[in-house]
Coordinates of C-alpha atoms and ligand atoms in Angstrom, one line a residue:
M1 CA 0.0 0.0 0.0
K2 CA 1.2 3.5 -0.7
I3 CA -0.1 7.1 -0.7
I4 CA -0.1 9.0 -3.9
C5 CA -0.7 12.7 -3.7
I6 CA -1.5 15.1 -6.5
G7 CA -0.1 18.6 -6.5
R8 CA -1.8 21.8 -7.9
N9 CA -5.0 20.2 -9.1
Y10 CA -7.1 23.3 -8.5
A11 CA -6.2 26.5 -10.4
D12 CA -6.9 28.8 -7.4
H13 CA -4.5 26.8 -5.1
A14 CA -1.8 26.8 -7.7
K15 CA -2.1 30.6 -7.9
E16 CA -2.0 31.1 -4.1
T17 CA 1.2 29.1 -3.8
G18 CA 2.7 31.1 -6.7
N19 CA 2.6 28.4 -9.4
E20 CA 1.2 28.1 -12.9
P21 CA -1.5 25.5 -13.4
P22 CA 0.3 22.3 -14.6
T23 CA -0.1 20.9 -18.1
D24 CA 0.2 17.4 -16.8
P25 CA -0.7 16.0 -13.3
I26 CA 2.0 16.5 -10.6
F27 CA 2.4 13.7 -8.1
F28 CA 4.5 12.6 -5.2
L29 CA 4.4 9.8 -2.6
K30 CA 4.0 9.5 1.1
P31 CA 5.0 6.3 2.9
T32 CA 2.5 4.3 4.9
T33 CA 4.0 5.6 8.1
A34 CA 2.5 9.0 7.2
C35 CA -1.0 7.7 7.8
L36 CA -2.8 9.2 10.7
Y37 CA -5.9 7.2 11.5
P38 CA -9.2 8.5 12.9
G39 CA -9.1 9.3 16.6
Q40 CA -5.4 10.0 16.7
P41 CA -4.3 13.6 17.4
I42 CA -2.2 15.4 14.8
Q43 CA 1.4 15.5 16.0
L44 CA 3.2 18.5 14.6
P45 CA 6.7 17.5 13.4
D46 CA 9.9 19.0 14.7
I47 CA 10.3 21.1 11.5
P48 CA 10.8 24.8 11.7
G49 CA 8.2 27.1 10.1
E50 CA 4.5 26.8 9.2
I51 CA 2.7 23.5 9.0
E52 CA -0.4 23.9 6.8
H53 CA -3.6 22.0 6.1
E54 CA -4.6 20.8 2.7
L55 CA -8.1 19.3 2.5
E56 CA -8.4 16.8 -0.3
L57 CA -10.8 14.2 -1.7
V58 CA -9.2 10.8 -1.1
V59 CA -10.0 7.7 -3.1
M60 CA -9.0 4.1 -2.2
I61 CA -7.9 1.7 -4.9
D62 CA -9.0 -1.9 -4.6
S63 CA -7.1 -3.8 -7.3
Y64 CA -3.8 -4.1 -9.1
A65 CA -3.6 -2.0 -12.2
K66 CA -1.1 -0.6 -14.7
D67 CA -1.7 1.6 -17.8
V68 CA -5.3 2.0 -16.9
P69 CA -7.4 3.8 -19.6
V70 CA -9.3 6.8 -18.4
N71 CA -12.7 5.1 -19.1
M72 CA -11.8 2.2 -16.8
A73 CA -10.2 4.1 -14.0
L74 CA -13.2 4.7 -11.8
G75 CA -13.9 1.0 -11.7
L76 CA -10.7 0.6 -9.5
I77 CA -12.1 2.7 -6.7
A78 CA -13.6 1.0 -3.7
S79 CA -14.4 3.9 -1.5
F80 CA -13.6 7.6 -0.8
S81 CA -13.3 10.0 2.0
L82 CA -11.6 13.2 2.9
G83 CA -8.0 13.6 4.0
L84 CA -5.5 16.3 5.0
D85 CA -2.2 16.4 3.2
L86 CA -0.3 18.2 6.0
T87 CA 2.6 20.2 4.6
A88 CA 5.6 21.9 6.2
R89 CA 5.1 24.9 4.0
T90 CA 8.2 26.9 5.0
L91 CA 10.4 24.0 4.4
Q92 CA 8.7 23.0 1.1
D93 CA 9.2 26.6 -0.2
Q94 CA 12.9 26.3 0.7
L95 CA 13.2 22.9 -1.1
K96 CA 11.3 24.1 -4.1
A97 CA 13.6 27.2 -4.4
K98 CA 16.6 24.8 -4.5
G99 CA 14.9 22.4 -6.9
L100 CA 15.1 19.6 -4.3
P101 CA 12.5 16.8 -3.6
W102 CA 9.6 17.7 -1.3
E103 CA 9.6 14.6 0.9
K104 CA 11.0 16.2 4.1
A105 CA 8.1 18.7 3.9
K106 CA 5.4 16.2 2.9
A107 CA 6.1 12.7 4.0
W108 CA 6.7 12.9 7.7
D109 CA 4.9 10.6 10.2
G110 CA 1.3 11.5 10.6
S111 CA 1.2 13.9 7.6
A112 CA -1.6 12.0 5.8
V113 CA -4.7 12.5 8.0
L114 CA -7.5 10.1 7.1
G115 CA -11.2 10.8 7.4
E116 CA -13.3 8.9 9.9
V117 CA -16.0 7.9 7.5
E118 CA -15.4 6.1 4.2
L119 CA -18.1 6.1 1.7
P120 CA -18.5 3.3 -0.9
M121 CA -18.1 4.0 -4.5
T122 CA -21.3 3.1 -6.4
A123 CA -22.5 3.4 -10.0
S124 CA -24.2 6.7 -9.3
T125 CA -21.3 8.3 -7.5
D126 CA -20.1 11.5 -9.3
L127 CA -16.6 12.3 -7.8
Q128 CA -16.5 15.5 -9.8
A129 CA -19.6 17.0 -8.2
F130 CA -18.8 17.1 -4.5
G131 CA -18.7 20.2 -2.3
I132 CA -15.7 19.9 0.0
E133 CA -15.2 22.2 3.0
L134 CA -12.7 22.5 5.9
K135 CA -13.5 24.3 9.1
K136 CA -10.8 25.3 11.5
N137 CA -12.1 25.9 15.0
G138 CA -15.6 26.3 13.5
E139 CA -14.7 28.7 10.7
T140 CA -14.7 27.8 7.1
V141 CA -11.1 28.1 5.7
Q142 CA -11.3 25.9 2.5
K143 CA -14.4 25.5 0.4
D144 CA -14.7 24.4 -3.2
T145 CA -16.3 21.8 -5.5
T146 CA -14.4 18.9 -7.1
A147 CA -15.9 20.1 -10.4
N148 CA -13.0 22.6 -10.3
M149 CA -10.3 20.0 -10.4
L150 CA -7.9 20.6 -13.3
F151 CA -7.7 16.8 -13.9
T152 CA -10.5 14.5 -13.0
V153 CA -10.0 11.6 -10.6
A154 CA -10.2 9.2 -13.6
E155 CA -7.6 11.1 -15.5
L156 CA -5.3 11.2 -12.4
I157 CA -5.6 7.4 -11.9
A158 CA -4.9 6.7 -15.6
Y159 CA -1.9 9.1 -15.5
V160 CA -0.3 7.8 -12.4
S161 CA -0.7 4.2 -13.5
R162 CA 1.5 4.9 -16.5
Y163 CA 4.4 5.3 -14.1
I164 CA 3.5 3.3 -11.0
T165 CA 1.5 0.0 -10.6
L166 CA -1.5 0.6 -8.4
E167 CA -2.2 -1.9 -5.7
P168 CA -5.1 -2.7 -3.4
G169 CA -5.3 -0.3 -0.5
D170 CA -3.5 2.5 -2.3
L171 CA -4.8 5.9 -1.4
L172 CA -4.9 8.8 -3.9
F173 CA -5.0 12.3 -2.5
T174 CA -6.5 14.3 -5.3
G175 CA -5.1 17.8 -4.6
T176 CA -6.3 20.7 -2.5
P177 CA -8.4 23.8 -3.3
S178 CA -7.3 27.2 -2.2
G179 CA -7.5 28.4 1.4
V180 CA -4.6 26.4 2.8
G181 CA -3.2 27.8 6.0
P182 CA -1.2 27.2 9.2
I183 CA -2.3 24.9 12.0
V184 CA -1.2 25.2 15.7
E185 CA -1.6 23.1 18.8
G186 CA -5.2 23.0 19.9
D187 CA -6.8 23.6 16.5
V188 CA -9.8 21.5 15.6
L189 CA -10.1 20.6 11.9
E190 CA -13.4 19.3 10.5
G191 CA -13.8 18.2 6.9
F192 CA -17.2 18.1 5.2
L193 CA -18.2 16.4 1.9
N194 CA -21.6 17.7 0.6
G195 CA -22.2 19.0 4.2
K196 CA -21.5 15.6 5.8
L197 CA -18.7 15.5 8.5
L198 CA -16.2 12.9 7.3
L199 CA -13.0 14.1 9.0
N200 CA -12.4 15.4 12.5
A201 CA -9.0 15.9 13.9
T202 CA -7.4 17.9 16.7
V203 CA -3.8 19.2 16.7
G204 CA -1.9 17.9 19.7
K205 CA 1.3 19.1 21.3
R206 CA 4.3 19.9 19.3
Ligands
ZN1 ZN1 -1.9 18.3 -1.3

């Protein structure tokens, strides 16, 4: 099992981080040790600078697949939820400026926060028509629709599978909309999909 994360999949977020919208999907990996399961507090890493939230639609893959055509891709999804791709933003900006890989800023223990509720993929599920919203301490900080993704979930799966074989249990974080921002000890983060609370996490001690 692995965690595949998509970067810059909403134009507004690309803009807020000072990037052009990509012409092809951008992806990177987190190790399984990055998973933070429901009920566990977020543990801020010992990394200087800001740690930011990125709310994302997360889909779970349920079979082995390589070179998947776009029109077959959704059939590989077992379920979906929301997740937080926690990012050491100050460090990521430094790494980006030097042209270095992002793993130190993205792949640390507990940086992939998983939702509490997983919804099953059905024939009528439209992954590109979800409202997603993150509240921090009760206030909305990220709010968008998956209709605004630059690449659809099917396109992302097809693209990634050209490079990496997908395996059962793999998680795909599909990119964050705008509104990313810092988290500090004591913050309560709640993720909603179409108004339904799927993710609830508290930031513990640093
Ligand atoms: Zn992200």
